[in-house]
Short mmCIF file of C-alpha atoms in Angstrom, two decimals:
data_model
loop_
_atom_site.label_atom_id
_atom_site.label_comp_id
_atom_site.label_asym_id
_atom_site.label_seq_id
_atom_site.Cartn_x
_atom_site.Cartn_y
_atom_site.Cartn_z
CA UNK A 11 -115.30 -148.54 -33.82
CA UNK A 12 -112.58 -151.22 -34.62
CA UNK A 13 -109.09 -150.30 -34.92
CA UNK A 14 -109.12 -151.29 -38.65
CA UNK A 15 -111.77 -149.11 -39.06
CA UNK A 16 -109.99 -146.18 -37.15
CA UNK A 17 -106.86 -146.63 -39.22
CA UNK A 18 -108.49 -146.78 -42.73
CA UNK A 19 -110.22 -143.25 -41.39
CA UNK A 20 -107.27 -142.00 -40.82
CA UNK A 21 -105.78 -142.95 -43.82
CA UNK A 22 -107.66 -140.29 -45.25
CA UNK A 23 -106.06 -137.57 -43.27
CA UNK A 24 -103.78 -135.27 -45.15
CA UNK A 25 -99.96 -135.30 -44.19
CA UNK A 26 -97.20 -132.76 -44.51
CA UNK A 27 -97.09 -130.93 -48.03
CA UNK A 28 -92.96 -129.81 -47.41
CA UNK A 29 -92.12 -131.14 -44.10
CA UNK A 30 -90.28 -128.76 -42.02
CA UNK A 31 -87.01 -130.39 -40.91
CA UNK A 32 -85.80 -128.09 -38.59
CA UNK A 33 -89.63 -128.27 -36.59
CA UNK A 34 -89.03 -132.52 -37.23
CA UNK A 35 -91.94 -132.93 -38.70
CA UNK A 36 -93.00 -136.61 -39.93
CA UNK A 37 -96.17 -137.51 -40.14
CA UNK A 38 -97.41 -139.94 -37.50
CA UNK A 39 -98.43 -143.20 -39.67
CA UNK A 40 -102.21 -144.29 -39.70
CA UNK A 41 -101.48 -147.39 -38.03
CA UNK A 42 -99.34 -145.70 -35.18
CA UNK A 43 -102.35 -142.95 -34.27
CA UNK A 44 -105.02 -145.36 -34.60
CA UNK A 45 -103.33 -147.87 -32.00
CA UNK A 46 -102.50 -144.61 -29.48
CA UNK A 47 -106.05 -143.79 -30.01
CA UNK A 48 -107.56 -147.13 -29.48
CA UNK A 49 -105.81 -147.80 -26.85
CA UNK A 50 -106.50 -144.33 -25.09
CA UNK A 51 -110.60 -144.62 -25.87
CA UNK A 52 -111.07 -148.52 -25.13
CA UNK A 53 -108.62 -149.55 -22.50
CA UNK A 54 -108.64 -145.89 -20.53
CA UNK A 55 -111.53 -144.29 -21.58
CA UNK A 56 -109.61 -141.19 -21.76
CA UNK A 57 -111.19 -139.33 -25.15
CA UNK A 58 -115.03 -139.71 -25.60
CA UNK A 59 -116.46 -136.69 -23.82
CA UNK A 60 -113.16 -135.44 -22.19
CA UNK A 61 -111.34 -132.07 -23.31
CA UNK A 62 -108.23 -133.26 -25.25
CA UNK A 63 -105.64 -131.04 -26.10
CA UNK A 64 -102.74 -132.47 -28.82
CA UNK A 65 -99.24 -130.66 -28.10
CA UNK A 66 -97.47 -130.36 -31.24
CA UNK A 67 -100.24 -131.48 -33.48
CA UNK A 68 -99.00 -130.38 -37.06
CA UNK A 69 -101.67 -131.74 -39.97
CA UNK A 70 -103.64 -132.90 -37.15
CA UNK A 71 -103.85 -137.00 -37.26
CA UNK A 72 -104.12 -137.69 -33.45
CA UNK A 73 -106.85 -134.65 -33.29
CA UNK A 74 -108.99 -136.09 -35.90
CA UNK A 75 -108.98 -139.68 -34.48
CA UNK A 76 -109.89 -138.03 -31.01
CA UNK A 77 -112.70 -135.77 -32.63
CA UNK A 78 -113.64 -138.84 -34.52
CA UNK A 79 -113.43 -140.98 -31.07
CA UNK A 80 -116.29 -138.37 -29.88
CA UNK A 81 -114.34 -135.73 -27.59
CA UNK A 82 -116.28 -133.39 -26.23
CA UNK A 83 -113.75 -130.95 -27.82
CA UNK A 84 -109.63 -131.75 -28.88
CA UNK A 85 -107.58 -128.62 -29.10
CA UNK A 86 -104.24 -128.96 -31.22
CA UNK A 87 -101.10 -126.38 -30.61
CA UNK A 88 -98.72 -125.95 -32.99
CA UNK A 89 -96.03 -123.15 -33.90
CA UNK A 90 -96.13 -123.82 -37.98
CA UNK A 91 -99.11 -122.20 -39.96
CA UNK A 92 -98.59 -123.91 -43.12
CA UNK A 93 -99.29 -127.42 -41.16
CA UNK A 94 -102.20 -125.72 -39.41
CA UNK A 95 -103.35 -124.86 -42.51
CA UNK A 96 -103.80 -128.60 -43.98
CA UNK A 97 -105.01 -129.44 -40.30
CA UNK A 98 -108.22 -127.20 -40.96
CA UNK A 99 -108.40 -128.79 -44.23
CA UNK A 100 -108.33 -132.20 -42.70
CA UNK A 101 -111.42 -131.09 -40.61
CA UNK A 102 -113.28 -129.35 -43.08
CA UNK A 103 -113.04 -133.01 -45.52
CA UNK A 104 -113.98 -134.87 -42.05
CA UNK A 105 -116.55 -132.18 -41.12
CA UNK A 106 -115.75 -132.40 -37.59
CA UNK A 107 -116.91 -129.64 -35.24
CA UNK A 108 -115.70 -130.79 -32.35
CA UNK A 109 -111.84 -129.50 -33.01
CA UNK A 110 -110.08 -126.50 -32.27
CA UNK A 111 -106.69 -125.04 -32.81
CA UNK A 112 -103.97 -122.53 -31.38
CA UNK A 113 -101.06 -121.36 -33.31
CA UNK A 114 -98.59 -121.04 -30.68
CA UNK A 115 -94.93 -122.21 -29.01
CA UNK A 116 -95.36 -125.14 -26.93
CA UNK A 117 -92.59 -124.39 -25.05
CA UNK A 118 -93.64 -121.06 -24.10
CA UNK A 119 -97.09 -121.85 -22.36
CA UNK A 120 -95.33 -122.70 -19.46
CA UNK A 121 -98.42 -123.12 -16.72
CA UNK A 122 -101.34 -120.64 -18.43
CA UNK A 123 -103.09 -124.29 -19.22
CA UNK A 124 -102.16 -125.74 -15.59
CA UNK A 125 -105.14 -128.73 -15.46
CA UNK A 126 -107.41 -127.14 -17.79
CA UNK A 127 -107.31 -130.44 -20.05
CA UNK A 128 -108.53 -133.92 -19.31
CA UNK A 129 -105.94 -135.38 -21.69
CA UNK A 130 -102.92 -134.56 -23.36
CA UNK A 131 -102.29 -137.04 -26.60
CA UNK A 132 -98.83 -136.00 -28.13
CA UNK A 133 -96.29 -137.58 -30.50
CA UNK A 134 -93.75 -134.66 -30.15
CA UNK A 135 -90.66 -133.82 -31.77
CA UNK A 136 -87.83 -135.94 -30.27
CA UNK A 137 -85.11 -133.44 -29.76
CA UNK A 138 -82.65 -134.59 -33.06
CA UNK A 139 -82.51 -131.23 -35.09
CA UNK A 140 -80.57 -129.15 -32.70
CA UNK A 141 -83.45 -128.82 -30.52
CA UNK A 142 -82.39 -131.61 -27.74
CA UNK A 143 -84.22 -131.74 -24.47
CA UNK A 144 -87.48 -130.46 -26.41
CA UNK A 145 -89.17 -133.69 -25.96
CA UNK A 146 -88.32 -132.92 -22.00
CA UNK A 147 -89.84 -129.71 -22.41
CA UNK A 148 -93.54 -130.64 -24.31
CA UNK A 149 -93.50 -133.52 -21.64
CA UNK A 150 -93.53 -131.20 -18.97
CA UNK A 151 -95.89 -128.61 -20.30
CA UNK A 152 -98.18 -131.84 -20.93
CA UNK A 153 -98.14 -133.03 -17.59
CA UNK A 154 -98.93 -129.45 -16.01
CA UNK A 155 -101.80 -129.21 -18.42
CA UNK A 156 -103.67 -132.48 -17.67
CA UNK A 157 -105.94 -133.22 -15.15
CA UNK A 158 -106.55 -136.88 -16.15
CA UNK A 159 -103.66 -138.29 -17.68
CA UNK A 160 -100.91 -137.70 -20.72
CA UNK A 161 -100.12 -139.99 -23.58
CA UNK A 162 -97.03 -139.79 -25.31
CA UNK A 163 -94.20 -141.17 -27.61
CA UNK A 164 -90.49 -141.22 -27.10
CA UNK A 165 -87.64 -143.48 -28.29
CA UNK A 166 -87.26 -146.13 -26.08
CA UNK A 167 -83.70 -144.95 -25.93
CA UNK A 168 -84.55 -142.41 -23.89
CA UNK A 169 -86.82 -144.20 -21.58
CA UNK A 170 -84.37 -144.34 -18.28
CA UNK A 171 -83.97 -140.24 -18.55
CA UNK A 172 -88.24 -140.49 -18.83
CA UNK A 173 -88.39 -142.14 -15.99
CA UNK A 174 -85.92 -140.04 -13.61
CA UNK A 175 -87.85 -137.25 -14.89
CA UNK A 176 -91.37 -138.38 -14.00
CA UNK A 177 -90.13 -139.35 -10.32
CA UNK A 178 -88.64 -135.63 -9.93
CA UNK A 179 -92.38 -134.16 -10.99
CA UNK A 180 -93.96 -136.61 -9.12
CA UNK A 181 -95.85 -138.51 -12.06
CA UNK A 182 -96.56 -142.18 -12.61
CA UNK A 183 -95.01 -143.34 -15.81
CA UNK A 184 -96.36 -146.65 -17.71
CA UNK A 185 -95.12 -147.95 -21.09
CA UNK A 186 -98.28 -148.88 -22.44
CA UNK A 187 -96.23 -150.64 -25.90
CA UNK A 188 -93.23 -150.62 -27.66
CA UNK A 189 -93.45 -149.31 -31.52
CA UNK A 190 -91.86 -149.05 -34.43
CA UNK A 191 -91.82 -145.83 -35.94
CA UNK A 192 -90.92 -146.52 -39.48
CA UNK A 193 -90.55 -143.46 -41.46
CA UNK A 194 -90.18 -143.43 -44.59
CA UNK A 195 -87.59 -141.24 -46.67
CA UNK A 196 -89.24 -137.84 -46.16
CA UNK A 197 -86.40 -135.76 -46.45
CA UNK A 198 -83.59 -135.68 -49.60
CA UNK A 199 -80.82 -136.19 -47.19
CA UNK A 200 -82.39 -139.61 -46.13
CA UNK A 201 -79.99 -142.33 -47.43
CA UNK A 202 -82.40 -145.36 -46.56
CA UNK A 203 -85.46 -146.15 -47.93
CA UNK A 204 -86.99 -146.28 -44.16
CA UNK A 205 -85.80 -146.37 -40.59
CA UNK A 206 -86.81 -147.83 -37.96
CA UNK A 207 -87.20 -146.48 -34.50
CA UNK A 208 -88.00 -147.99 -31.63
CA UNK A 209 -90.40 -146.21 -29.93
CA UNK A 210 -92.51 -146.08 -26.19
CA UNK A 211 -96.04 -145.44 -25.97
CA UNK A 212 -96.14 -144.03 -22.43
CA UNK A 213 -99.13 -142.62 -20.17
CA UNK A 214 -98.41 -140.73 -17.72
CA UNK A 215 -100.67 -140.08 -14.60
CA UNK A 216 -100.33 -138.24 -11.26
CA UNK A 217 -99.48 -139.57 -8.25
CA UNK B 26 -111.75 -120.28 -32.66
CA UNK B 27 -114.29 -121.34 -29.86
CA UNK B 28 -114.75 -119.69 -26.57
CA UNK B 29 -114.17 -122.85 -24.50
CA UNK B 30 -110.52 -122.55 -25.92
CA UNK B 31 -110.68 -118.31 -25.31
CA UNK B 32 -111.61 -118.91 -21.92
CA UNK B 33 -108.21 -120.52 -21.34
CA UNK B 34 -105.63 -118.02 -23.74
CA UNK B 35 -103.65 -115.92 -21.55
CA UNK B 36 -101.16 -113.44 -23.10
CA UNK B 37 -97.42 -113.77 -22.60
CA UNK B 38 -96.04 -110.61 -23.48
CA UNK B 39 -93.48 -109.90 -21.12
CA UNK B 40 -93.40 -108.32 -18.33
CA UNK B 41 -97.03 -108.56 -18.36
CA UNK B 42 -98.92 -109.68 -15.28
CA UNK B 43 -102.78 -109.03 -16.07
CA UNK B 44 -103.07 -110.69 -19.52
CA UNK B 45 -106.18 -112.24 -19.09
CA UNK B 46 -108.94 -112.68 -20.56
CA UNK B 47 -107.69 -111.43 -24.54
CA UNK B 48 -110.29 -108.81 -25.71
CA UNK B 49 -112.21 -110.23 -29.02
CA UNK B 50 -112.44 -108.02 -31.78
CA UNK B 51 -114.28 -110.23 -34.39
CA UNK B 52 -114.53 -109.19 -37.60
CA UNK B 53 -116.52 -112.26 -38.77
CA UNK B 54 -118.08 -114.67 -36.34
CA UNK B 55 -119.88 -118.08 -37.61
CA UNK B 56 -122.60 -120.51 -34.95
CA UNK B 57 -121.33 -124.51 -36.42
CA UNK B 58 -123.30 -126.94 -34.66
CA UNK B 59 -121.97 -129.56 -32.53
CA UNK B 60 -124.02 -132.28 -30.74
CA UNK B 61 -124.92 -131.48 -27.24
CA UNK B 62 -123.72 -133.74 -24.38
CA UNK B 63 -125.06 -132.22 -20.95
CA UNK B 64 -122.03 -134.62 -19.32
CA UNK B 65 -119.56 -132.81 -20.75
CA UNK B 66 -120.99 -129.23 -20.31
CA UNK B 67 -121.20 -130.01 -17.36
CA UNK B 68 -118.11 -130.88 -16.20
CA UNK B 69 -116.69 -127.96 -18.30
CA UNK B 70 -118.57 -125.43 -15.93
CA UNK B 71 -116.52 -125.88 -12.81
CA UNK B 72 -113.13 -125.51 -15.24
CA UNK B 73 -113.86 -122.10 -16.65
CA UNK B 74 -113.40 -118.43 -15.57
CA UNK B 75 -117.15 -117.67 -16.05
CA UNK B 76 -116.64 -113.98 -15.82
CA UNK B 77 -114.66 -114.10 -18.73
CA UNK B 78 -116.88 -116.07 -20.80
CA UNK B 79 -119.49 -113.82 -19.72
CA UNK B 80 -117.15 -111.04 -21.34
CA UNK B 81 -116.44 -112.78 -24.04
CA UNK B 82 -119.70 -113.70 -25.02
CA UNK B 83 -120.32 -109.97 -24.97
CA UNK B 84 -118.30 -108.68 -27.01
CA UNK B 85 -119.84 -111.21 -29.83
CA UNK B 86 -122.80 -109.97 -29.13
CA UNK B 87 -124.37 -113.38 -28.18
CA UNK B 88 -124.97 -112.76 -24.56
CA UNK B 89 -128.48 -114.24 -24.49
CA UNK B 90 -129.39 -114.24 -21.21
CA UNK B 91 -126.76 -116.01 -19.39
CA UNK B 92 -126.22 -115.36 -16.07
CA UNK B 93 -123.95 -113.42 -13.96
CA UNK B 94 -123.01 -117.10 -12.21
CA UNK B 95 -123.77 -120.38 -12.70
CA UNK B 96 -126.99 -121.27 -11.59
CA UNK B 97 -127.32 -123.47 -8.54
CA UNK B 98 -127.54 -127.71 -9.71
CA UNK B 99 -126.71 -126.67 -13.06
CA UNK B 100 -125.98 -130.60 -13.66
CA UNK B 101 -129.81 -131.25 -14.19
CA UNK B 102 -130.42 -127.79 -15.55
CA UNK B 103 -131.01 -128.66 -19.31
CA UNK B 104 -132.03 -125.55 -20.72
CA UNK B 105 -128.90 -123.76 -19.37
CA UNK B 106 -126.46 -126.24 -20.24
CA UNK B 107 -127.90 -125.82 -23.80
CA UNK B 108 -127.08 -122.32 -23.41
CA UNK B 109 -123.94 -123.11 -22.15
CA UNK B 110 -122.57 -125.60 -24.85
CA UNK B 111 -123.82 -123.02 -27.39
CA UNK B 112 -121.60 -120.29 -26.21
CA UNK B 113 -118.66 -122.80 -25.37
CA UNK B 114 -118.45 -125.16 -28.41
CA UNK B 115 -120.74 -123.45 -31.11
CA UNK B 116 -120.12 -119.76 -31.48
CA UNK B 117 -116.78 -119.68 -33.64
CA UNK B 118 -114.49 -116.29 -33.90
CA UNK B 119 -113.07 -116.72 -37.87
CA UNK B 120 -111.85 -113.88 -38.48
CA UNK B 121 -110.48 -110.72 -36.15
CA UNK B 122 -108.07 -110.56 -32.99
CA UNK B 123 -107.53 -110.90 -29.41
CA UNK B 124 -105.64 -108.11 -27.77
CA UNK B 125 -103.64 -108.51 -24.58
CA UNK B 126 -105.89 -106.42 -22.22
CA UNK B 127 -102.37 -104.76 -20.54
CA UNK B 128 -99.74 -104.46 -23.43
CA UNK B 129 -102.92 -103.57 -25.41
CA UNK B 130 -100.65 -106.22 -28.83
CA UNK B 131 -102.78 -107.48 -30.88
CA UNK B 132 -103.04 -111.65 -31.75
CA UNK B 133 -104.80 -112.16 -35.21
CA UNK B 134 -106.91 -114.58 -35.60
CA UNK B 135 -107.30 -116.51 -39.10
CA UNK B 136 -109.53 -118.84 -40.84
CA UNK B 137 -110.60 -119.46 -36.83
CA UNK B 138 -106.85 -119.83 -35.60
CA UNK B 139 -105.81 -117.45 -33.21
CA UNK B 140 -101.95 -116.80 -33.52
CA UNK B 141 -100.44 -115.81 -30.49
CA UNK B 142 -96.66 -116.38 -31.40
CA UNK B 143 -94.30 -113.56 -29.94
CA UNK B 144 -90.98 -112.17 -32.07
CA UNK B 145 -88.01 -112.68 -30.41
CA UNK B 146 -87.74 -109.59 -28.26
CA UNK B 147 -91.28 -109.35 -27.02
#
């Protein structure tokens, strides 16, 4: 599949119906999931036939690429029913089987998962709605849950704190791209029409 | 909710130390097919706590005949790995609960999504 054709599919996915701003919830943009994806399947070969899991999935976009990439199965976790509930939509109008989901607080699985994934694919919540140091903590709960490897996005503002982090758990870190995350108003207080952030697409490995 | 994903929930209750496996109690179960890859059953096999998929598959009433273990060179074993992906990736739990087999609380499980959040105290 071409990335063009990956990023019209998931145009079709279903986003946020009141986004959550306390849980930071944005929708991760066609565009942004299809080139994490792509990337993941062609240049890793880290999807197709693996067991995914997707930390933090909300309505689902990275899942349904993965399911659609051919994973032997991709679980989601997420804490907020209402976004798992337009997630099973989302696979019901793609009629994927191969998807799963857990209602459930990242950051209290600690190890029960320890290796029991091939991949972790996240975009997680960044830590700005009094919540800082959560990125830390789904990073970490990634890393103990992959056997294979963990993809990830974080603002590139935060990329020397990644990085003394992944040498004190021992993991390789590589930024695989820079993005921009542009999100669009989503929420009243939003003053711009859209921001930019400067994101890194990051895979981490162990040593 | 499939049993590849049961065979890794554990209950966090705390103070709990033997929370695994959750008991199933399904109230409504459903079989969707997925397309078999013997790769990735495979490979799945050495990852799971077969006892409690053994269990599990019990108490949905859709033991058919697997056994106690593995079998020996499962890899080129097609009619158990069949068997196997069946159990793992096509048997779905929609509606019913798991239960933490020490604190005996009960998880619900909707529309196939089990919910094991914990209020603030537990």
């Amino acid at each position: 599949m071409k990335l063009k054709e990956l990023e019209s599919c998931l145009q079709q996915v279903d986003g946020f119906e009141e986004p959550k701003i306390l849980l930071e919830q944005y929708p991760t943009s066609p565009h942004i999931a299809g080139c994490m994806l792509y990337t993941i399947h062609n240049t890793f070969d880290d999807i197709q036939h693996k067991l995914v899991a997707d930390l933090g999935c909300g309505c689902g976009v990275l899942s349904i690429g993965a399911a659609v990439l051919d994973a032997g199965l991709c679980v989601g976790f997420d804490i907020d029913e209402d976004a798992l509930d337009i997630f099973k939509g989302n696979v019901e109008d793609f009629e994927l089987s191969n998807i799963d989901m857990v209602q459930c607080d990242v950051c209290s699985i600690g190890s029960s998962y320890a290796k029991k994934f091939d991949t972790v694919i996240m975009n997680p919540p960044f830590g700005t709605k009094h919540n800082q140091g959560i990125d830390m903590q789904f990073l970490q709960t990634a890393i103990s849950m992959a056997s294979t490897a963990v993809y990830s996005l974080h603002k590139t503002s935060t990329r020397d704190h990644i990085q003394k982090k992944a040498n004190d758990w021992k993991v390789k870190m590589e930024v695989i791209a820079e993005l921009r995350y542009d999100l669009p108003a989503s929420y009243k207080f939003h003053k711009k029409k859209s921001v930019d952030i400067q994101v890194d697409f990051i895979r981490f490995t162990p040593t | 909710m499939k049993l590849l994903t049961h065979n890794m929930l554990t209950s966090h209750v705390q103070g709990v130390t033997k929370g695994y496996p959750l008991i199933i109690k399904a109230t409504e179960v459903k079989v969707n097919e997925l397309e078999f890859n013997a790769q990735f059953v495979s490979r799945m096999i050495p990852k799971l706590e077969w006892k409690a998929l053994i269990q599990a598959a019990e108490w949905l009433g859709q033991s058919q005949d697997l056994p106690s273990t593995p079998k020996p060179n499962y890899e080129s074993v097609e009619d158990f790995l069949r068997k196997v992906h069946r159990i793992l990736l096509e048997v779905e739990v929609v509606e019913g609960c798991l239960q933490c087999p020490e604190s005996g609380r009960e998880f619900p499980i909707s529309n196939g999504v089990p919910n094991l959040l914990l209020i603030e105290d537990e």
